[in-house]
Coordinates of C-alpha atoms in Angstrom, one line a residue:
M58 CA -189.2 177.2 181.6
P59 CA -188.6 173.5 181.0
T60 CA -191.2 171.4 179.2
I61 CA -194.0 170.1 181.4
D62 CA -196.0 167.0 180.5
L63 CA -199.6 167.5 181.7
G64 CA -200.5 163.9 180.8
Y65 CA -203.1 165.1 178.4
T66 CA -203.6 164.0 174.8
P67 CA -206.3 166.1 173.1
R68 CA -209.1 164.3 171.3
P69 CA -209.0 165.1 167.6
A70 CA -212.2 167.2 167.8
F71 CA -210.6 169.6 170.3
R72 CA -207.2 170.0 168.6
P73 CA -208.4 173.1 166.6
F74 CA -209.7 174.6 169.8
H75 CA -206.3 174.3 171.4
M76 CA -204.6 175.8 168.3
R77 CA -207.0 178.8 168.1
T78 CA -205.8 182.3 167.8
E79 CA -209.1 184.0 168.7
N80 CA -209.5 185.6 172.2
R81 CA -213.0 184.2 172.7
A82 CA -214.4 180.8 172.1
C83 CA -217.7 179.0 172.2
L84 CA -217.9 175.2 172.5
V85 CA -221.3 173.5 172.0
C86 CA -220.6 169.9 172.8
H87 CA -222.5 166.7 173.3
R88 CA -222.5 164.9 176.6
R89 CA -219.3 162.9 177.3
A90 CA -217.4 164.7 174.7
G91 CA -214.6 165.6 177.1
K92 CA -215.0 169.4 177.1
T93 CA -214.3 169.9 180.8
V94 CA -211.0 168.1 180.5
A95 CA -210.2 170.1 177.4
L96 CA -211.0 173.4 179.3
I97 CA -208.8 172.5 182.2
A98 CA -205.9 171.5 180.0
D99 CA -206.3 174.6 177.9
M100 CA -206.3 176.8 181.1
V101 CA -203.3 175.1 182.7
D102 CA -201.3 175.5 179.4
N103 CA -202.2 179.2 179.2
A104 CA -201.4 179.7 182.9
L105 CA -197.9 178.3 182.6
R106 CA -197.3 180.5 179.6
C107 CA -198.7 183.6 181.2
P108 CA -196.2 186.5 180.8
K109 CA -197.9 188.8 183.2
P110 CA -197.1 188.9 186.9
N111 CA -199.6 187.4 189.4
G112 CA -201.7 185.8 186.7
R113 CA -205.2 184.7 187.5
F114 CA -207.3 182.1 185.7
Q115 CA -210.8 180.9 186.6
L116 CA -213.2 178.2 185.6
L117 CA -216.8 178.8 186.6
A118 CA -219.5 176.1 186.7
P119 CA -223.1 176.3 187.9
L120 CA -222.7 174.2 191.1
H121 CA -219.8 174.2 193.6
K122 CA -220.4 170.5 194.2
Q123 CA -220.1 169.8 190.4
V124 CA -216.9 171.7 190.0
K125 CA -215.3 170.1 193.1
D126 CA -216.3 166.5 192.1
I127 CA -215.3 166.8 188.5
A128 CA -213.1 169.7 187.3
W129 CA -211.1 169.9 190.6
T130 CA -209.9 166.3 190.1
Y131 CA -208.9 167.0 186.6
L132 CA -207.0 170.1 187.6
K133 CA -205.0 168.3 190.4
D134 CA -204.2 165.3 188.2
M135 CA -203.0 167.5 185.3
T136 CA -200.7 169.6 187.5
A137 CA -199.4 166.7 189.7
A138 CA -196.1 166.6 187.8
I139 CA -195.3 170.2 188.7
L140 CA -193.4 169.8 191.9
T141 CA -193.5 173.5 192.8
R142 CA -197.2 173.8 192.7
T143 CA -199.3 174.8 195.7
V144 CA -202.7 173.2 196.2
N145 CA -205.5 174.8 198.3
E146 CA -208.3 172.2 198.8
S147 CA -210.7 174.4 200.6
E148 CA -210.7 177.2 198.0
L149 CA -210.1 175.0 195.0
W150 CA -207.0 176.6 193.5
V151 CA -203.6 175.7 192.5
A152 CA -200.6 178.0 192.2
L153 CA -198.2 177.3 189.4
P154 CA -194.9 178.7 188.2
S155 CA -195.1 181.1 185.2
R156 CA -192.9 182.8 182.7
A157 CA -193.4 186.1 184.7
G158 CA -191.5 184.6 187.6
T159 CA -194.4 185.0 190.0
P160 CA -197.0 182.3 190.9
V161 CA -200.0 182.1 188.6
R162 CA -203.2 180.9 190.2
V163 CA -205.9 178.7 188.6
R164 CA -209.1 178.6 190.6
L165 CA -212.5 176.9 190.3
Y166 CA -215.8 178.4 191.3
G167 CA -219.4 177.3 191.6
T168 CA -221.6 180.2 190.8
D169 CA -224.3 179.0 193.2
V170 CA -222.1 179.7 196.3
N171 CA -221.9 183.3 197.3
P172 CA -222.0 184.8 193.8
D173 CA -221.2 188.2 195.1
A174 CA -217.7 186.9 195.9
L175 CA -217.1 186.7 192.2
R176 CA -217.3 190.5 191.8
G177 CA -214.0 192.3 191.7
L178 CA -212.0 189.4 190.1
Y179 CA -209.4 190.1 187.4
S180 CA -208.7 187.5 184.9
D181 CA -206.1 186.5 182.4
G182 CA -208.3 183.7 181.2
M183 CA -211.8 182.4 182.1
A184 CA -213.9 179.4 181.2
L185 CA -217.6 179.1 181.7
D186 CA -218.5 175.4 181.8
E187 CA -222.2 174.6 181.3
Y188 CA -223.0 178.2 180.8
A189 CA -226.6 177.4 179.8
D190 CA -227.3 176.4 183.4
M191 CA -225.8 179.6 185.0
N192 CA -227.6 182.8 185.9
P193 CA -227.0 185.0 182.9
A194 CA -226.5 188.0 185.1
I195 CA -222.9 187.0 185.7
W196 CA -222.1 188.0 182.1
D197 CA -222.4 191.7 182.8
S198 CA -221.6 191.7 186.6
V199 CA -218.7 189.3 186.7
V200 CA -217.3 188.1 183.3
L201 CA -216.9 191.3 181.3
P202 CA -215.5 193.4 184.2
A203 CA -213.0 190.6 185.1
L204 CA -211.6 190.4 181.6
A205 CA -211.5 194.1 180.9
D206 CA -208.2 195.1 182.7
R207 CA -205.8 192.5 181.3
G208 CA -207.5 191.5 178.1
G209 CA -208.0 187.9 179.2
Y210 CA -209.3 185.1 177.0
L211 CA -212.8 183.7 177.5
V212 CA -214.3 180.3 176.7
V213 CA -218.1 179.7 176.9
S214 CA -219.1 176.0 176.8
G215 CA -222.0 173.7 177.4
T216 CA -224.8 171.6 176.0
P217 CA -227.9 173.3 174.6
R218 CA -230.8 174.2 176.9
G219 CA -233.0 176.0 174.4
Y220 CA -233.0 179.6 173.2
N221 CA -231.3 181.1 176.3
A222 CA -228.1 183.1 177.0
F223 CA -225.9 180.2 175.8
Y224 CA -227.7 180.2 172.5
K225 CA -227.1 183.9 172.1
R226 CA -223.3 183.4 172.7
Y227 CA -223.2 180.7 170.2
Q228 CA -224.9 182.8 167.6
E229 CA -222.5 185.6 168.4
S230 CA -219.6 183.3 167.9
L231 CA -220.8 182.4 164.4
R232 CA -221.0 186.1 163.3
D233 CA -218.0 187.7 165.1
E234 CA -214.5 187.0 163.8
R235 CA -213.1 187.5 167.4
W236 CA -214.7 184.2 168.3
Y237 CA -213.7 180.6 167.7
S238 CA -216.8 178.5 167.4
L239 CA -217.2 174.7 167.7
L240 CA -220.4 172.7 167.4
L241 CA -219.6 169.1 168.3
K242 CA -222.4 166.5 167.7
A243 CA -222.1 162.9 168.9
S244 CA -222.8 161.6 165.4
Q245 CA -219.8 163.5 164.1
S246 CA -217.2 163.5 166.9
A247 CA -216.2 159.8 167.0
V248 CA -215.9 160.1 170.7
L249 CA -218.6 157.5 171.5
S250 CA -219.0 154.3 169.5
A251 CA -221.8 153.7 167.1
D252 CA -223.2 150.9 169.3
T253 CA -223.2 153.3 172.3
L254 CA -225.1 155.9 170.4
V255 CA -227.6 153.3 169.2
D256 CA -228.2 152.3 172.8
L257 CA -228.6 155.9 174.0
A258 CA -231.0 156.7 171.2
R259 CA -233.1 153.7 172.2
E260 CA -233.1 154.5 175.9
M261 CA -233.5 158.3 175.8
P262 CA -236.6 160.3 174.7
P263 CA -236.1 161.5 171.1
G264 CA -236.1 165.2 172.1
K265 CA -233.7 164.6 174.9
Y266 CA -231.3 162.7 172.7
A267 CA -231.4 165.4 170.1
Q268 CA -230.6 168.0 172.7
E269 CA -228.0 166.2 174.7
M270 CA -226.2 164.2 172.0
E271 CA -226.9 166.1 168.8
C272 CA -226.6 169.7 170.3
D273 CA -230.1 170.7 169.0
F274 CA -231.1 174.0 170.5
T275 CA -234.6 173.7 169.1
Q276 CA -235.2 170.4 170.8
A277 CA -234.1 171.8 174.1
A278 CA -237.0 174.2 174.1
T279 CA -239.6 171.4 174.5
A280 CA -241.8 174.1 175.9
Q281 CA -241.0 176.6 173.1
F282 CA -244.4 178.1 172.2
V283 CA -243.7 179.0 168.5
P284 CA -242.1 176.2 166.5
T285 CA -238.8 177.3 164.8
E286 CA -239.9 175.9 161.4
L287 CA -242.9 178.3 161.3
V288 CA -240.7 181.3 161.8
E289 CA -238.0 180.2 159.4
K290 CA -240.5 179.6 156.6
A291 CA -242.1 183.0 157.2
M292 CA -238.7 184.6 156.7
V293 CA -238.3 183.3 153.2
R294 CA -241.9 183.1 152.0
L295 CA -242.5 185.4 149.0
G296 CA -245.6 187.4 148.1
Q297 CA -247.3 190.7 148.4
A298 CA -249.9 191.9 150.9
D299 CA -253.5 191.5 149.8
A300 CA -254.8 195.0 149.2
R301 CA -258.3 193.9 150.3
M302 CA -257.0 193.1 153.8
P303 CA -257.2 195.6 156.7
R304 CA -253.9 197.2 157.8
V305 CA -253.5 197.1 161.6
L306 CA -250.9 198.3 164.1
G307 CA -249.8 196.7 167.3
V308 CA -248.1 198.8 170.0
D309 CA -246.3 197.2 172.9
V310 CA -245.4 199.9 175.4
A311 CA -242.1 199.5 177.4
R312 CA -242.4 199.1 181.1
F313 CA -238.8 198.6 182.1
G314 CA -235.6 200.4 181.5
D315 CA -234.0 197.9 179.1
D316 CA -237.2 197.2 177.2
A317 CA -238.2 199.0 174.0
S318 CA -241.6 200.1 172.8
V319 CA -242.4 198.4 169.5
L320 CA -244.8 199.3 166.7
V321 CA -245.6 196.5 164.3
T322 CA -247.6 197.0 161.0
R323 CA -249.4 194.0 159.6
R324 CA -251.7 193.6 156.6
G325 CA -253.3 190.2 156.2
R326 CA -250.5 187.6 156.0
V327 CA -247.7 190.2 155.7
V328 CA -245.7 192.0 158.4
E329 CA -244.9 195.2 156.6
A330 CA -242.9 197.2 159.2
L331 CA -241.4 197.0 162.7
Q332 CA -240.2 200.1 164.6
R333 CA -238.5 200.2 168.0
F334 CA -238.5 203.2 170.3
T335 CA -236.3 203.4 173.4
K336 CA -236.4 206.0 176.2
R337 CA -239.6 207.6 174.9
D338 CA -242.1 209.2 177.3
L339 CA -245.7 208.5 176.7
V340 CA -246.5 211.7 174.8
T341 CA -243.5 211.3 172.5
L342 CA -244.4 207.6 171.9
A343 CA -248.0 208.5 171.1
N344 CA -246.9 211.2 168.7
E345 CA -244.6 208.6 166.9
V346 CA -247.6 206.2 166.6
M347 CA -249.9 209.0 165.3
K348 CA -247.3 210.1 162.7
W349 CA -247.0 206.6 161.4
A350 CA -250.7 206.1 161.4
D351 CA -251.2 209.2 159.3
S352 CA -248.7 207.7 156.9
V353 CA -250.2 204.2 156.5
R354 CA -253.8 204.8 157.5
P355 CA -254.5 201.7 159.6
Q356 CA -258.0 200.4 160.1
M357 CA -257.2 199.8 163.8
I358 CA -254.4 200.4 166.4
Y359 CA -254.1 197.8 169.2
V360 CA -252.2 198.9 172.3
D361 CA -251.3 196.9 175.3
G362 CA -253.2 199.2 177.7
A363 CA -252.0 197.6 180.9
G364 CA -250.0 199.9 183.2
V365 CA -248.3 202.8 181.4
G366 CA -249.8 201.7 178.1
G367 CA -253.1 203.1 179.1
G368 CA -251.7 206.6 178.7
V369 CA -250.9 205.9 175.0
V370 CA -254.4 204.6 174.5
D371 CA -255.8 207.9 176.0
Y372 CA -253.7 210.1 173.8
L373 CA -254.6 208.2 170.6
S374 CA -258.3 208.1 171.5
G375 CA -258.4 211.7 172.4
A376 CA -256.8 212.6 169.1
G377 CA -259.5 210.7 167.2
Y378 CA -257.5 207.6 166.1
P379 CA -259.1 204.2 165.9
V380 CA -257.6 202.4 168.9
R381 CA -258.4 199.4 171.1
D382 CA -257.2 199.0 174.7
V383 CA -256.0 195.4 174.9
Q384 CA -255.6 194.0 178.4
V385 CA -253.3 191.1 177.9
G386 CA -253.6 190.0 181.5
G387 CA -257.4 189.8 181.2
R388 CA -259.5 186.8 180.5
A389 CA -259.2 184.9 177.3
D390 CA -262.2 184.4 175.1
D391 CA -261.4 180.7 175.0
R392 CA -260.9 180.1 178.8
V393 CA -260.7 176.3 178.3
R394 CA -257.6 176.6 176.2
Y395 CA -255.8 179.7 177.5
L396 CA -255.0 181.2 180.9
N397 CA -255.2 184.8 179.8
K398 CA -255.6 187.1 176.8
R399 CA -251.9 187.2 176.1
A400 CA -251.6 183.5 175.7
E401 CA -254.7 183.5 173.5
L402 CA -253.3 186.2 171.2
W403 CA -250.0 184.3 170.8
G404 CA -252.0 181.2 170.0
E405 CA -253.9 183.0 167.2
M406 CA -250.6 184.4 165.9
R407 CA -249.0 180.9 165.9
E408 CA -251.7 179.6 163.7
W409 CA -251.4 182.6 161.4
L410 CA -247.6 182.0 161.0
A411 CA -248.3 178.9 158.9
T412 CA -248.8 181.2 155.9
A413 CA -247.2 184.4 157.1
Q414 CA -244.6 186.6 155.4
F415 CA -242.0 188.9 157.0
Q416 CA -241.2 191.7 154.6
L417 CA -238.6 193.4 156.8
P418 CA -235.0 194.5 156.6
D419 CA -232.6 192.0 158.1
D420 CA -232.1 193.8 161.4
E421 CA -235.8 194.1 162.1
M422 CA -236.3 190.5 160.8
N423 CA -233.8 189.2 163.3
I424 CA -235.4 191.1 166.2
L425 CA -238.9 189.8 165.4
C426 CA -237.7 186.2 164.9
A427 CA -235.8 186.1 168.1
D428 CA -238.8 187.4 170.0
L429 CA -241.2 184.9 168.4
L430 CA -238.9 182.0 169.3
G431 CA -238.1 183.1 172.8
P432 CA -241.2 182.4 175.0
A433 CA -241.8 179.0 176.5
Y434 CA -245.2 177.8 177.7
S435 CA -246.6 175.6 180.4
Y436 CA -250.0 174.1 181.4
T437 CA -252.0 175.1 184.4
M438 CA -253.7 172.4 186.6
S439 CA -256.8 173.0 184.6
G440 CA -255.0 172.3 181.3
Q441 CA -254.9 175.9 180.1
T442 CA -251.9 177.1 178.1
A443 CA -249.8 179.7 180.0
L444 CA -247.2 181.8 178.1
E445 CA -243.9 182.5 179.9
R446 CA -243.7 185.8 181.6
K447 CA -241.3 188.5 180.4
Q448 CA -239.5 188.6 183.7
D449 CA -239.0 184.8 183.6
M450 CA -237.5 185.1 180.2
K451 CA -235.1 187.7 181.4
N452 CA -234.1 185.4 184.2
R453 CA -233.2 182.9 181.4
G454 CA -231.0 185.5 179.8
L455 CA -233.4 186.4 177.0
A456 CA -234.7 189.8 176.1
S457 CA -238.3 190.8 176.6
P458 CA -240.2 189.7 173.4
D459 CA -241.5 193.2 172.8
A460 CA -241.8 192.8 169.0
G461 CA -243.5 189.4 169.4
D462 CA -246.0 190.9 171.8
A463 CA -246.7 193.9 169.5
L464 CA -247.4 191.6 166.6
A465 CA -249.7 189.4 168.8
L466 CA -251.8 192.4 169.7
T467 CA -252.9 192.6 166.1
F468 CA -254.8 189.4 166.5
F469 CA -257.2 190.9 169.1
E470 CA -260.1 190.7 166.7
R471 CA -261.0 189.9 163.1
L472 CA -261.8 193.0 161.0
A473 CA -263.8 193.1 157.8
P474 CA -261.8 194.9 155.0
R475 CA -263.1 198.4 154.4
G476 CA -265.9 198.5 151.9
L477 CA -266.5 194.7 151.9
R478 CA -270.1 194.0 152.6
S479 CA -271.3 190.9 154.6
A480 CA -272.9 189.5 151.5
D481 CA -269.6 189.8 149.6
M482 CA -267.9 187.9 152.5
A483 CA -270.5 185.1 152.3
E484 CA -269.6 184.7 148.6
D485 CA -265.9 184.9 149.1
A486 CA -264.9 182.2 151.7
E487 CA -261.2 182.8 150.9
A488 CA -261.5 186.4 151.8
M489 CA -263.1 185.4 155.1
E490 CA -260.2 183.2 155.9
D491 CA -257.7 185.9 155.1
V492 CA -259.2 188.6 157.3
W493 CA -256.4 188.1 159.8

């Protein structure tokens, strides 16, 4: 095949991306970096080199209008020099010659228009542009099946939108050698002039600038309930649990098929253990909790008793274990500040995190930290804090924060340490503060 000039000169920041050998890539880029142009150029180049017959390449974006107004223009301009191409304006595809001798098709999709039509695709290469704004359900229902048959490449790209599905892919790209990873900040890319960046920083809200131009995932979650800094410090803070403090357990009982029941053990400022149980019936789960309670002798066990959790409460109570039925959907004690009990428990936990310690293995540590950072919050018309619902988090592509909820349950009440008299407490203000 003769050499074809696409009329594209890659910006220096994207040259390593075009030279990558990994089959998957994640591009976290600031606004106006030129990532969509780079994605189209990369896709056209791969399509022209495709050795398989009837090659298929797709670029997906959140909105049909978006992909038609922007990416479609890039695709047509970049392939204009290919005289044998075929262009379909209504379906947004071009057919190009390939090494296999059969036409290869590059097509653009908006995931907002008839998403069911995306099912059944096969792909030799796929790019997800602005993945943070897409319904994360397409990952399992469209993306992975499409790539499976022919081992196609995948590029996930976008600008941060908080701790959502895009953040998860970026974190995966940092850990997995199969991924190429690029984090491109405006202050480092040299794409925009220093004067332009100064003007943008002056005109944009600080958090928005950090998100859009400096690719800051933490700033994107302006409604993130637990600050990232609190969790990061708890991960590295050293110390031992105060033996005077009561040991308590929190049990979040799974309600959905993908969720896990979680048992968290806390003593004062220290999270001592985290255990996850999947596909356990109520009796089996109750037995697991009782077995652990026999081992660590907690002063109290707090169970989310709403729905199926009530059965676990009944089993533990009937067996003589100290247990509290916590109705997280019920009224908060502080009804001025919080919409319901769950929001209030998370509020108490957030304050406690300022001096907390996580003494957990890495896997359990990562689970807990992700759960704590996941939920967002909002305010009601009355000014009460409302914590994001689990289902709404799933709609953002995040897992249910089961471990975070289990830990929050342990803040249902303040317990006096065993054997500590009220007079002793009056004399020991520090102990009073540490009762959590």
